[in-house]
Short mmCIF file of C-alpha atoms and ligand atoms in Angstrom, two decimals:
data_model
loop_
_atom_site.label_atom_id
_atom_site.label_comp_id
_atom_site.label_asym_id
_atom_site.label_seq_id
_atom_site.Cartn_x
_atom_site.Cartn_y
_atom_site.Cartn_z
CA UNK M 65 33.77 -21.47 1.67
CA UNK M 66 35.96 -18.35 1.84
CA UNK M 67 33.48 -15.12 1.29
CA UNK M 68 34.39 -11.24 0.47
CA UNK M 69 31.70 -9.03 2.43
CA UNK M 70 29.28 -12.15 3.73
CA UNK M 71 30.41 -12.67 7.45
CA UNK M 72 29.32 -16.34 8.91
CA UNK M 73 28.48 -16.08 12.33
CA UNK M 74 30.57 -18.23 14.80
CA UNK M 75 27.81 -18.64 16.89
CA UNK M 76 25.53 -21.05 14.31
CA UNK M 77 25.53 -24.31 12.55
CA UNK M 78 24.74 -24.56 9.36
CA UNK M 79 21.59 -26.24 7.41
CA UNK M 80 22.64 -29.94 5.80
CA UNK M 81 19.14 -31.13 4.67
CA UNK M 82 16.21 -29.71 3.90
CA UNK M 83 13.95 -33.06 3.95
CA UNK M 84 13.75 -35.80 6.41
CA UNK M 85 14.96 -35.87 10.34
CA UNK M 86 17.58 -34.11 12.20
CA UNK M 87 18.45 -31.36 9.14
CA UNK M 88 17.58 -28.23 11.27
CA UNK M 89 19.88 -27.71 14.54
CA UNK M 90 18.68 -25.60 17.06
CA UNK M 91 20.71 -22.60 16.25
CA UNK M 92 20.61 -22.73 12.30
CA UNK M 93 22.49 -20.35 10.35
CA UNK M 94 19.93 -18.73 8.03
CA UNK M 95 20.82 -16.29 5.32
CA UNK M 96 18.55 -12.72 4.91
CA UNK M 97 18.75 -10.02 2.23
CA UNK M 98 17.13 -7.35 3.51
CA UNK M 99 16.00 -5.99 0.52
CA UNK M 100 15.48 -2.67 -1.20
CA UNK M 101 12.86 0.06 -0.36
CA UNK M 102 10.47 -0.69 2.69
CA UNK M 103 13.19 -3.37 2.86
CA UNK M 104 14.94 -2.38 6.10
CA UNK M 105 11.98 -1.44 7.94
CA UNK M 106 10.36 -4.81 7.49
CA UNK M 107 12.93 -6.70 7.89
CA UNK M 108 14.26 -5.24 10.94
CA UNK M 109 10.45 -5.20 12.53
CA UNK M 110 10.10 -9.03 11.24
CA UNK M 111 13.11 -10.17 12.46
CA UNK M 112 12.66 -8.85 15.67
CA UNK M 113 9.44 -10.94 16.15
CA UNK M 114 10.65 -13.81 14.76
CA UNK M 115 13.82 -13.67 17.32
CA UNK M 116 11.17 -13.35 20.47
CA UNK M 117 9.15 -15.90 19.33
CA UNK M 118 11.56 -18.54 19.13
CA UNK M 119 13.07 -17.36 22.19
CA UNK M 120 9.65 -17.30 24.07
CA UNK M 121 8.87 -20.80 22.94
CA UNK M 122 11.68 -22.40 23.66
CA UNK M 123 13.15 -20.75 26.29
CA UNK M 124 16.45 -19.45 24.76
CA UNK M 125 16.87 -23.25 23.87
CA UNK M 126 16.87 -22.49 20.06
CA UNK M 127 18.10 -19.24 18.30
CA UNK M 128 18.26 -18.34 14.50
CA UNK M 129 22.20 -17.33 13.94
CA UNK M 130 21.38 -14.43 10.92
CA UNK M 131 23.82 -14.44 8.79
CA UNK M 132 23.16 -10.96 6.31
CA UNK M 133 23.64 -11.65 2.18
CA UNK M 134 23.17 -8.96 -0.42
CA UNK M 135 21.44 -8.38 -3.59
CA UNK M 136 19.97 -5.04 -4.79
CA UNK M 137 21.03 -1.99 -3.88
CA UNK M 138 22.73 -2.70 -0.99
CA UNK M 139 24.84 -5.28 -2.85
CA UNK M 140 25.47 -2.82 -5.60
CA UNK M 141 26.81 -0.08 -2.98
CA UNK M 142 28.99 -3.24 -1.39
CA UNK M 143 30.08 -4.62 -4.55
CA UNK M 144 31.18 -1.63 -6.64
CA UNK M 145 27.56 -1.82 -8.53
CA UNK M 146 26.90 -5.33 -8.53
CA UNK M 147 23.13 -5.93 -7.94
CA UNK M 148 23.71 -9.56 -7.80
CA UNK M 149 26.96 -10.72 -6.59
CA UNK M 150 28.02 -14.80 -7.23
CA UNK M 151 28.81 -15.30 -3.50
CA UNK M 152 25.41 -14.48 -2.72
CA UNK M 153 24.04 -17.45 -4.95
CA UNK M 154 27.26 -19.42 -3.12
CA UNK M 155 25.96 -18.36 0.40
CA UNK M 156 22.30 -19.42 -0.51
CA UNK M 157 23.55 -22.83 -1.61
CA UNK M 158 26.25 -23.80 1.30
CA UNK M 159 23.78 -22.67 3.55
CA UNK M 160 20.49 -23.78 1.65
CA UNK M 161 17.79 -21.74 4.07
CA UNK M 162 16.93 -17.98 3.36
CA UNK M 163 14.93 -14.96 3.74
CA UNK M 164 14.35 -12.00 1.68
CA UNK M 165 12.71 -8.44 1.39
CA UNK M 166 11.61 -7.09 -1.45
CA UNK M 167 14.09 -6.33 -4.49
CA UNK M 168 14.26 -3.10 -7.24
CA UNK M 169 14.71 -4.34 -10.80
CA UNK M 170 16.49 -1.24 -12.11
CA UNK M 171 15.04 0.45 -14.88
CA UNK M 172 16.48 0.17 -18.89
CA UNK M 173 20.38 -0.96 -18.79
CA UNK M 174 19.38 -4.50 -19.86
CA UNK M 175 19.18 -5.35 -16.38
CA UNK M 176 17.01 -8.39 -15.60
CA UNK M 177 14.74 -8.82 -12.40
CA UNK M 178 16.77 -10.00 -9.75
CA UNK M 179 14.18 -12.20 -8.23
CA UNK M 180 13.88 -14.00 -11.49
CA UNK M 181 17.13 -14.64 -12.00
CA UNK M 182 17.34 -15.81 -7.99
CA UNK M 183 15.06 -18.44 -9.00
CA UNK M 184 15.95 -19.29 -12.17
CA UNK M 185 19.73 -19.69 -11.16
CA UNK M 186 18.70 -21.82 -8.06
CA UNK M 187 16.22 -23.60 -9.87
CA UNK M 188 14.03 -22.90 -7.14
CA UNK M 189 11.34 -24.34 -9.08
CA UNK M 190 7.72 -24.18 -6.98
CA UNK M 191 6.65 -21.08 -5.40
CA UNK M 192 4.73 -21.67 -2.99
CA UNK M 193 1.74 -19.43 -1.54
CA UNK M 194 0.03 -20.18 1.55
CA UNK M 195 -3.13 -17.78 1.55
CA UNK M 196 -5.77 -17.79 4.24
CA UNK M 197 -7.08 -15.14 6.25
CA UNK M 198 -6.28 -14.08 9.77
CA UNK M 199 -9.49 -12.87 12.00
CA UNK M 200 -9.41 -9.22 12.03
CA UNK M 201 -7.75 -8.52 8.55
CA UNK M 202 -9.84 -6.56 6.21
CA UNK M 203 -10.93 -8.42 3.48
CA UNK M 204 -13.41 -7.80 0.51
CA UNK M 205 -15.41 -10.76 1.18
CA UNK M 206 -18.25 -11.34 3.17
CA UNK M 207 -16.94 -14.62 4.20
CA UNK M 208 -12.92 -14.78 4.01
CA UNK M 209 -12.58 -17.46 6.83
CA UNK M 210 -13.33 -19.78 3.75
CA UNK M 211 -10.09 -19.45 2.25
CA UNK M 212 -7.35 -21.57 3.23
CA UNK M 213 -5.47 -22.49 0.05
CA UNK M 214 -1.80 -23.09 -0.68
CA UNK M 215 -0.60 -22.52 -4.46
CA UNK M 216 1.77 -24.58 -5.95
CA UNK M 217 3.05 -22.42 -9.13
CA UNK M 218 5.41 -23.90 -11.55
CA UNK M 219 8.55 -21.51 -11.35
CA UNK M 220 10.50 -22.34 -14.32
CA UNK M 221 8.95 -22.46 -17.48
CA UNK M 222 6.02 -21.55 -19.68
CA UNK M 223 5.80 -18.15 -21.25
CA UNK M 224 8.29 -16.92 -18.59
CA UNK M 225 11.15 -18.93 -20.39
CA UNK M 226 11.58 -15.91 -22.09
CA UNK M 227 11.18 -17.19 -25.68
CA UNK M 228 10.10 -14.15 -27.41
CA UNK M 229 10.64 -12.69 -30.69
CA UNK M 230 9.56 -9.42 -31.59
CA UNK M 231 7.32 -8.75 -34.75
CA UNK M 232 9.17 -7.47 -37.66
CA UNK M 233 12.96 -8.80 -36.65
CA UNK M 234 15.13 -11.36 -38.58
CA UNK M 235 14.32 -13.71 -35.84
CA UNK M 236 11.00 -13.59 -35.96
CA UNK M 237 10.39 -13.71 -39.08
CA UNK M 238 12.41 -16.91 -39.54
CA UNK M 239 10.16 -18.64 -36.71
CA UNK M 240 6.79 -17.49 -38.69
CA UNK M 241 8.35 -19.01 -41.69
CA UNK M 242 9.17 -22.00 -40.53
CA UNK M 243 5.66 -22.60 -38.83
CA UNK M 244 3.87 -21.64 -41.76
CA UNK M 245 5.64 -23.55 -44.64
CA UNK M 246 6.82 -26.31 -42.44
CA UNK M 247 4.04 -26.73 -39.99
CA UNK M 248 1.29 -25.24 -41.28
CA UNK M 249 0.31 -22.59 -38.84
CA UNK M 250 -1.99 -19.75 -38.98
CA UNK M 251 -1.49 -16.44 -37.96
CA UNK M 252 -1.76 -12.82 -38.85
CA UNK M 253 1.21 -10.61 -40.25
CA UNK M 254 3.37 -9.04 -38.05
CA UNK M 255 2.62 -11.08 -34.59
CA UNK M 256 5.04 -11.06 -32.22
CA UNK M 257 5.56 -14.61 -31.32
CA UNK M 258 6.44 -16.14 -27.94
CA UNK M 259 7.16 -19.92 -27.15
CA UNK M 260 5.21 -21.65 -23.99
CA UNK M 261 7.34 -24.72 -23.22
CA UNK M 262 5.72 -26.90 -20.25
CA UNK M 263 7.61 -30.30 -19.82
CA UNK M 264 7.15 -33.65 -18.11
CA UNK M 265 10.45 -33.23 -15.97
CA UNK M 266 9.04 -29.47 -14.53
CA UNK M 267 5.73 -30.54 -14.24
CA UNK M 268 6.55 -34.13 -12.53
CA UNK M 269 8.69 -32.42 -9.41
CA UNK M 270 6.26 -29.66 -9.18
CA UNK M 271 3.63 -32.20 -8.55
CA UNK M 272 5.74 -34.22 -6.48
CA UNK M 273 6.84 -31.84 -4.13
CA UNK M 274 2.83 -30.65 -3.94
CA UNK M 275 2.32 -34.01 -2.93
CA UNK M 276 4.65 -34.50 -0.26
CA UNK M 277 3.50 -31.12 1.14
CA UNK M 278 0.04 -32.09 1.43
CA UNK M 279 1.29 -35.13 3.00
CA UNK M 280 3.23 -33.90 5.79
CA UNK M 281 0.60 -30.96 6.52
CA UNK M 282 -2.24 -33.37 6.33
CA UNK M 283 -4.33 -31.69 3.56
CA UNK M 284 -7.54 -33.13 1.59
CA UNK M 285 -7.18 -32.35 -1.85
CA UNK M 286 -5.15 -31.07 -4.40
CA UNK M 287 -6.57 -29.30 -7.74
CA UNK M 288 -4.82 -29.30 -11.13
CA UNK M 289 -5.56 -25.36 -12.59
CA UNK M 290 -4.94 -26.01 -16.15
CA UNK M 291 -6.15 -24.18 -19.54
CA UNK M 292 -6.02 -27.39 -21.34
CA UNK M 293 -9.06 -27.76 -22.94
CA UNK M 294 -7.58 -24.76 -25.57
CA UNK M 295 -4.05 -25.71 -24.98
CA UNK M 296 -4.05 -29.21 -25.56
CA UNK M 297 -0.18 -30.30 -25.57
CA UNK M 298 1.16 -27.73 -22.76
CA UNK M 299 -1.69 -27.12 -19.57
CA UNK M 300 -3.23 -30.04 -20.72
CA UNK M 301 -0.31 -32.11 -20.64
CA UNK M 302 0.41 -30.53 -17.36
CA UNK M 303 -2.96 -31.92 -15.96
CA UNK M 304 -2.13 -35.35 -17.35
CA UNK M 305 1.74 -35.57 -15.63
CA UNK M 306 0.24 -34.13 -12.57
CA UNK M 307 -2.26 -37.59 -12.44
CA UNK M 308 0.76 -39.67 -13.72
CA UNK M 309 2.52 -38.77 -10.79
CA UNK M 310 -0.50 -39.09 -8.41
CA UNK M 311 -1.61 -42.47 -9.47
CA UNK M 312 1.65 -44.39 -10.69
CA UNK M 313 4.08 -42.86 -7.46
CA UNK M 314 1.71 -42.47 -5.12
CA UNK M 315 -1.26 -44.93 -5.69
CA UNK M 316 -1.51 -45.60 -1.91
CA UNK M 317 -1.77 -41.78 -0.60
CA UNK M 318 -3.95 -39.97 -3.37
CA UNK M 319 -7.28 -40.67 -5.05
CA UNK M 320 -9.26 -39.28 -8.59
CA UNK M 321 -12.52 -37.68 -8.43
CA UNK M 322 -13.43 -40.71 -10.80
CA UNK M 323 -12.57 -43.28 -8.06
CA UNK M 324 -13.72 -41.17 -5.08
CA UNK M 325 -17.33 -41.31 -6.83
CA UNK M 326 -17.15 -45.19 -8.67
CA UNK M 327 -15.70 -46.57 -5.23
CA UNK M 328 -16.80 -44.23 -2.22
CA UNK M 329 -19.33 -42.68 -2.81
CA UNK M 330 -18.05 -38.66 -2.79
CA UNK M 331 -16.99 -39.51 0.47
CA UNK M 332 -12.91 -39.01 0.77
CA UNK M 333 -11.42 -42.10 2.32
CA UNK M 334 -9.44 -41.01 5.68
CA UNK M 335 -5.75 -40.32 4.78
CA UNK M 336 -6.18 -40.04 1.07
CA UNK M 337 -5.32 -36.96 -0.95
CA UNK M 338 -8.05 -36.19 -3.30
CA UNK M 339 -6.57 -35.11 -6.78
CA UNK M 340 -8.89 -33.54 -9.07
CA UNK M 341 -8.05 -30.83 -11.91
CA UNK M 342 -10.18 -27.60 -12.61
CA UNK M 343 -10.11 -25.10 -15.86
CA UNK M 344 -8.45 -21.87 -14.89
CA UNK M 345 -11.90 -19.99 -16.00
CA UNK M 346 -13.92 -21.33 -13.60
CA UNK M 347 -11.31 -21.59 -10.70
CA UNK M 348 -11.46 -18.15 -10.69
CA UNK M 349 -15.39 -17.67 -10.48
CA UNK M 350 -15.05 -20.35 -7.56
CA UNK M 351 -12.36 -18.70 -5.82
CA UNK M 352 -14.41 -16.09 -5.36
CA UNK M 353 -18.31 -18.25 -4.89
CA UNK M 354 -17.12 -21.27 -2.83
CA UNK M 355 -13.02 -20.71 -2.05
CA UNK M 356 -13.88 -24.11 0.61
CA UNK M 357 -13.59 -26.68 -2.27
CA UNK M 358 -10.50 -26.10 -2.68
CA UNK M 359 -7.44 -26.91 -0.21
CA UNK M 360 -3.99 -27.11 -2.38
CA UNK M 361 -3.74 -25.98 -5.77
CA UNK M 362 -1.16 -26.52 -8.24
CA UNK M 363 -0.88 -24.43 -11.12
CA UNK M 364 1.70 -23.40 -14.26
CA UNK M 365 3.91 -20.86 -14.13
CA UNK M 366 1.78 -18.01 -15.56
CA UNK M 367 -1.65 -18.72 -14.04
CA UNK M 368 -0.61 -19.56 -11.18
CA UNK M 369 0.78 -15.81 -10.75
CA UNK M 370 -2.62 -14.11 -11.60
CA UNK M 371 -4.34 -16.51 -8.52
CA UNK M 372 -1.79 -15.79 -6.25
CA UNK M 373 -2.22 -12.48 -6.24
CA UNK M 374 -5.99 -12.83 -6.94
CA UNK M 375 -6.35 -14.79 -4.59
CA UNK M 376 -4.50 -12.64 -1.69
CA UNK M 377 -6.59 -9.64 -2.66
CA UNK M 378 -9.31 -11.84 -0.87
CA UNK M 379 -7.92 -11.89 2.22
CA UNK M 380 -6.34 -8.78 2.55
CA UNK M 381 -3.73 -7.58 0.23
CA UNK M 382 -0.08 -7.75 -0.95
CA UNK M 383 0.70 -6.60 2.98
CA UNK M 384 0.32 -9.52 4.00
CA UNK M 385 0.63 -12.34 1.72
CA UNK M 386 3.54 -14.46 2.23
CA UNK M 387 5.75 -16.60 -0.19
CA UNK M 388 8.17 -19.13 -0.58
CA UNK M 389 10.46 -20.06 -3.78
CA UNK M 390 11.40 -23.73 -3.30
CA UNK M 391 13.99 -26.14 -4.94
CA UNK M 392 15.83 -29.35 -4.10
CA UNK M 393 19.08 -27.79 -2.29
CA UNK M 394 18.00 -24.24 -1.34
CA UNK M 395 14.52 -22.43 -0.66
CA UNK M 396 14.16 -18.91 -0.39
CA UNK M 397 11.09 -16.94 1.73
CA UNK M 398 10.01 -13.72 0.50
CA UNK M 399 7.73 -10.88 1.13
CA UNK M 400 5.67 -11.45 -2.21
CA UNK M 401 5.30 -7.19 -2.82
CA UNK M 402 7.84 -5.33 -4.25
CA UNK M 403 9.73 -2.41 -2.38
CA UNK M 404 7.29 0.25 -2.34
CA UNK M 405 9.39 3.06 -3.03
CA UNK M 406 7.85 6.05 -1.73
CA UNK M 407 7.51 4.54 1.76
CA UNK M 408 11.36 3.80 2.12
CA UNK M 409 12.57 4.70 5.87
CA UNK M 410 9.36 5.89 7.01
CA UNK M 411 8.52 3.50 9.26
CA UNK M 412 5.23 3.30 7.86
CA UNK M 413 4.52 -0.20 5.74
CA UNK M 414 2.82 -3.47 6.86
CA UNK M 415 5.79 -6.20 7.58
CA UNK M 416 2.91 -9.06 7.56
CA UNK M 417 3.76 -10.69 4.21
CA UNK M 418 7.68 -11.06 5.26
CA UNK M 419 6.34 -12.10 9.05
CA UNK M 420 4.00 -14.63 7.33
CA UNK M 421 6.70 -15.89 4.86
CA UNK M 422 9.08 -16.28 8.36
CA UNK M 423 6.21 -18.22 9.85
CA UNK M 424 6.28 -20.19 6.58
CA UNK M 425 10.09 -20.67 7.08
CA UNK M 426 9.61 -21.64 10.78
CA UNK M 427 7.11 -24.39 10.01
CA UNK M 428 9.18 -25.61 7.23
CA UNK M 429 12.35 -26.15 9.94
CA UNK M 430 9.24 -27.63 12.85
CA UNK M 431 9.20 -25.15 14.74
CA UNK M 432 5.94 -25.27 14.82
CA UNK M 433 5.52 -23.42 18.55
CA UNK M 434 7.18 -20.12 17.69
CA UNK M 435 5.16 -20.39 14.10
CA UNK M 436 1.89 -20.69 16.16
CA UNK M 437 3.15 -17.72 18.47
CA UNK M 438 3.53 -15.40 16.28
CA UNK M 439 0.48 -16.23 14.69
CA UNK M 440 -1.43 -16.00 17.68
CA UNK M 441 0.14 -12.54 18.86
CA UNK M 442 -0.38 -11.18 15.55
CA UNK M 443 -4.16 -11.78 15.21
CA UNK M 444 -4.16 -10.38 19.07
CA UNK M 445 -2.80 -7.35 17.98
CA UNK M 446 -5.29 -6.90 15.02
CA UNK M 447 -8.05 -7.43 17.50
CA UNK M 448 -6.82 -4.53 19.59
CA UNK M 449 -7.11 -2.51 16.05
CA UNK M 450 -3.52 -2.04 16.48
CA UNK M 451 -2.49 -2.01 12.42
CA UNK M 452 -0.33 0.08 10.27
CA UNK M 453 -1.40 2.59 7.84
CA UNK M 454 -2.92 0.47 5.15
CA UNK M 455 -5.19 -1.56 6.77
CA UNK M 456 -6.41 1.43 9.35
CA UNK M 457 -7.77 2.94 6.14
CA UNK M 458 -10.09 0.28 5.82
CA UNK M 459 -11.17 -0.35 9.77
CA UNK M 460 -13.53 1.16 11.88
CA UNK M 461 -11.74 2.84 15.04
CA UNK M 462 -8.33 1.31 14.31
CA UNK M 463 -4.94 2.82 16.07
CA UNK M 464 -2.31 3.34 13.36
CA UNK M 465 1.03 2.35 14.24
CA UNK M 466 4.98 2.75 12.85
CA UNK M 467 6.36 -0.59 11.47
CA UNK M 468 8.78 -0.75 14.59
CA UNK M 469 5.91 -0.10 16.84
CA UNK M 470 3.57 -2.67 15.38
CA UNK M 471 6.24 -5.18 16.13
CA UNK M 472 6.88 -4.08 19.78
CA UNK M 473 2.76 -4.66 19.82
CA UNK M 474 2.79 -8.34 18.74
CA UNK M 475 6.04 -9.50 20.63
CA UNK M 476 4.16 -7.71 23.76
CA UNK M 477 1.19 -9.89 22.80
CA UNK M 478 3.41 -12.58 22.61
CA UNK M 479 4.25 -12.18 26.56
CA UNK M 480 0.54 -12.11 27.34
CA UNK M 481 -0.11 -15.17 26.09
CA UNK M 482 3.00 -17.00 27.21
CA UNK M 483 2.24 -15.60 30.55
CA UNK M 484 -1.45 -17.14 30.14
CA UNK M 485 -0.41 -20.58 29.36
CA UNK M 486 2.04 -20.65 31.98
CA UNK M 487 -0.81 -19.37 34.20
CA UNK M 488 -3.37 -22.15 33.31
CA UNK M 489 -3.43 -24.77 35.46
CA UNK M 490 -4.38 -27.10 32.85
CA UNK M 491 -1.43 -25.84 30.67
P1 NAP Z 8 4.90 -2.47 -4.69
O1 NAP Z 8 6.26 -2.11 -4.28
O2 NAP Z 8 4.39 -3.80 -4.22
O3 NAP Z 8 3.95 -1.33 -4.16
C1 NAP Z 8 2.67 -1.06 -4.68
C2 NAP Z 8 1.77 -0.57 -3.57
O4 NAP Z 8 1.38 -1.69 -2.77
C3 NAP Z 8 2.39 0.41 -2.59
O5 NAP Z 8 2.42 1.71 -3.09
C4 NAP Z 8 1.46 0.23 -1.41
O6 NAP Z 8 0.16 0.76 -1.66
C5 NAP Z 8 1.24 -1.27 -1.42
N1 NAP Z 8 2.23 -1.98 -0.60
C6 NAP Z 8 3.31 -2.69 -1.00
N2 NAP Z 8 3.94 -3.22 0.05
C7 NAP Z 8 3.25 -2.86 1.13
C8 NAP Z 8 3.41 -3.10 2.52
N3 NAP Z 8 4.41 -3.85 3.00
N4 NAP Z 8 2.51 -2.55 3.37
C9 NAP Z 8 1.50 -1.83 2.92
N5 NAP Z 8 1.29 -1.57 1.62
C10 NAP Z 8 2.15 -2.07 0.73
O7 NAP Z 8 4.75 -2.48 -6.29
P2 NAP Z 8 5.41 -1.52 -7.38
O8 NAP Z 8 5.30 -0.10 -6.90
O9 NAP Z 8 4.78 -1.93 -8.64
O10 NAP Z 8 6.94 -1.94 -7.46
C11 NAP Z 8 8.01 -1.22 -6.88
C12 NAP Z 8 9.32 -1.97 -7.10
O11 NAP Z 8 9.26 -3.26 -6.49
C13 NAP Z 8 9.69 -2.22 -8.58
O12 NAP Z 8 11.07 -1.97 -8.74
C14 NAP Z 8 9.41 -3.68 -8.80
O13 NAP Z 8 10.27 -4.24 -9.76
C15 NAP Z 8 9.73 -4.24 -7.42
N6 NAP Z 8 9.04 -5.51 -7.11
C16 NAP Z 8 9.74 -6.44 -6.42
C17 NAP Z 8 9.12 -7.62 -6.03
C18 NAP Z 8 9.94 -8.61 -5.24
O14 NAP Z 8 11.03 -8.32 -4.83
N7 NAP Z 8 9.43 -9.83 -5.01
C19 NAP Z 8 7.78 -7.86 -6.33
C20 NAP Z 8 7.06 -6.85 -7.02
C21 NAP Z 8 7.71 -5.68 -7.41
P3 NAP Z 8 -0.35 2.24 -1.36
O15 NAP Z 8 0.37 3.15 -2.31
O16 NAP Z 8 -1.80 2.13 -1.65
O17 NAP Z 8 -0.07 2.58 0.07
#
């Protein structure tokens, strides 16, 4: 496909699966918006990283071919003040693997936020959250190693479908008529009234593609977060499809907490997925008392986005929380804060949560070495108190660094221990 400002490099080959053998070449052409704000400086610092890594694990073997794609400012200064140009939704799906920084959703002007409408025109329907905690991090627990958890949220539907109607307008008022003379309902004067749909279809691929990531990463369990026990026909359906596809399409790979007790007593059956379900409530109060019973947990749209970011608070914070927004054809990596304004160009912010959704993006293609690198060299660095500004303010004795500089730490890190495995005899 022809494109106006996106420029292909010649020196990559592009994505044509994203599931099953021999989709990822070894010098993939993967799309990046850099994003607005702190955009540029993590970006530039993450990408950096992510380059040595690969290059230090595989010997210059493998190389990411970046290939830049705009939306947000940027785009708008490149596309006479369009924040969201159609070839960059083109580029996304030709080349189906991205990255992206953090993106402003302009104020008033009707404008919607761009990282909804990325999703919602991609149907990039799971986000996915990986959140555990990396030694060294500050954390407000007194035991964060506990957590380990990836969250499946729904990314289509339920209150975020945008079915609202504001209290005293035509619209509304016809709604509230028609559920209290045809249906019967109960409410007070004046509500505002918003729709929740959940469906089978959303629901069923959510839980499928939870599935086949617990499969492939070897996990034990997956929890169903649901509010059903109030709301009956939409989280409580939810629970239900998410068992119907457990037990009827993948009978052989997944268990019930009923089963696990009636026919092994508690004790999970090797290679089985455990799939139990949990009110939202409570998962909250366990999150917090006893985060180790839970390993995967897949949630609608709305709940699911107060744990994520619950849920990262426990390890450490929006700086470092990664995220992925996942369909069929295309997925999408993202730092999961927004573009914090007042640090723009400084040099100053954490790049962790856009490293960590890279490392998320370098699993996904298997390549698991330069994942585990940076990893590695990044936890290194933290226990040399080498950190940027936000998390010196909550260490004991810690060095502050620049963005740029905290990247020159790890990738140096990175040579240290590529230099020590080379060293050891044993390998
Ligand atoms: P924010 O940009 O996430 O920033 C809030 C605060 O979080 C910052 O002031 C800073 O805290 C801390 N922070 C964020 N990123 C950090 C990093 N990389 N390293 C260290 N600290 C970091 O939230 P906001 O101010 O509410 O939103 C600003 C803009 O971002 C809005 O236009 C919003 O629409 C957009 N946004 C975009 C996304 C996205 O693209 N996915 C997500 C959320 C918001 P301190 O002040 O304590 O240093």
């Amino acid at each position: 496909m022809a494109y106006k400002h996106i420029v292909v490099p010649s020196d990559g080959e592009k994505i044509t699966c994203l599931q099953g053998e021999g989709c990822i070449p070894d010098n993939p052409i993967i799309a990046f918006i850099e994003g607005d704000g702190i955009g540029y400086d993590i970006m530039t610092a993450s990408k950096r990283i992510w380059d040595a890594a690969v290059e230090k694990a595989y010997g210059g073997k493998r190389k990411i071919a970046w290939m830049e794609i705009y939306a947000g400012e940027k785009a708008a200064s490149i596309y006479d003040g369009d924040y969201m140009p159609e070839e960059t939704f083109d580029a996304l799906r030709e080349f189906m693997v991205g990255i992206k920084g953090p993106l402003t959703t302009p104020v008033g002007g009707g404008f919607r936020s761009l990282n909804v409408t990325l999703r919602q025109v991609l149907d990039l329907y799971a986000c996915v959250r990986p959140v555990k905690w990396y030694p060294g991090v500050p954390s407000p627990m007194r035991h964060p190693e506990l957590v380990d958890i990836v969250i499946f949220r729904e990314n289509t539907e339920d209150v975020y479908a945008g079915i609202e109607y504001e209290a005293g307008t035509p619209e509304n008022e016809k709604l509230a008529r028609f559920l209290r003379e045809e249906l019967g309902a109960k409410f007070f004067e004046g509500s505002g009234l918003g729709i929740k749909p959940i469906s089978a279809f959303a629901t069923k691929r959510l839980m499928r593609a939870t599935i086949r990531y617990a499969l492939e990463r070897g996990r034990k369990s997956i929890s169903i977060m649901h509010k059903g026990n109030i709301q009956k026909y939409t989280e409580g359906a939810f629970r239900q499809w998410c068992y119907e596809v457990a037990t009827e399409e993948f009978p052989e790979q997944t268990i019930t907490e009923d089963e696990l007790w009636e026919k092994y007593d508690g004790k999970l059956p090797e290679g089985k997925i455990l799939v139990k379900d949990r009110i939202a409530d409570i998962t909250f109060q366990h999150m917090l008392l006893r985060p180790a019973e839970f390993d995967i947990i897949i949630a609608p749209n709305l709940n699911g986005d107060y744990l994520s970011d619950a849920l990262a608070a426990q390890v450490g914070g929006v700086g470092i929380a990664p995220g992925a927004n996942i369909g069929d054809d295309v997925m999408l990596f993202e730092a999961t804060h927004g573009t914090a304004p007042k640090y723009t160009n400084l040099d100053k912010v954490n790049p962790g949560s856009l490293l960590f959704s890279g490392v998320m993006m370098l699993e996904f293609m298997g390549w698991w070495d330069a994942a585990r690198l940076v990893k590695e060299a990044y936890i290194r660095t933290l226990e040399q108190k080498t950190v940027t500004y936000d998390f010196a303010r909550q260490m004991e004795g810690a060095k502050t660094v620049k963005t740029s500089e905290f990247a020159t730490a790890i990738i140096r890190n990175m040579d240290d221990l590529v230099a020590g495995i080379q060293a050891d005899p044993k390998g």
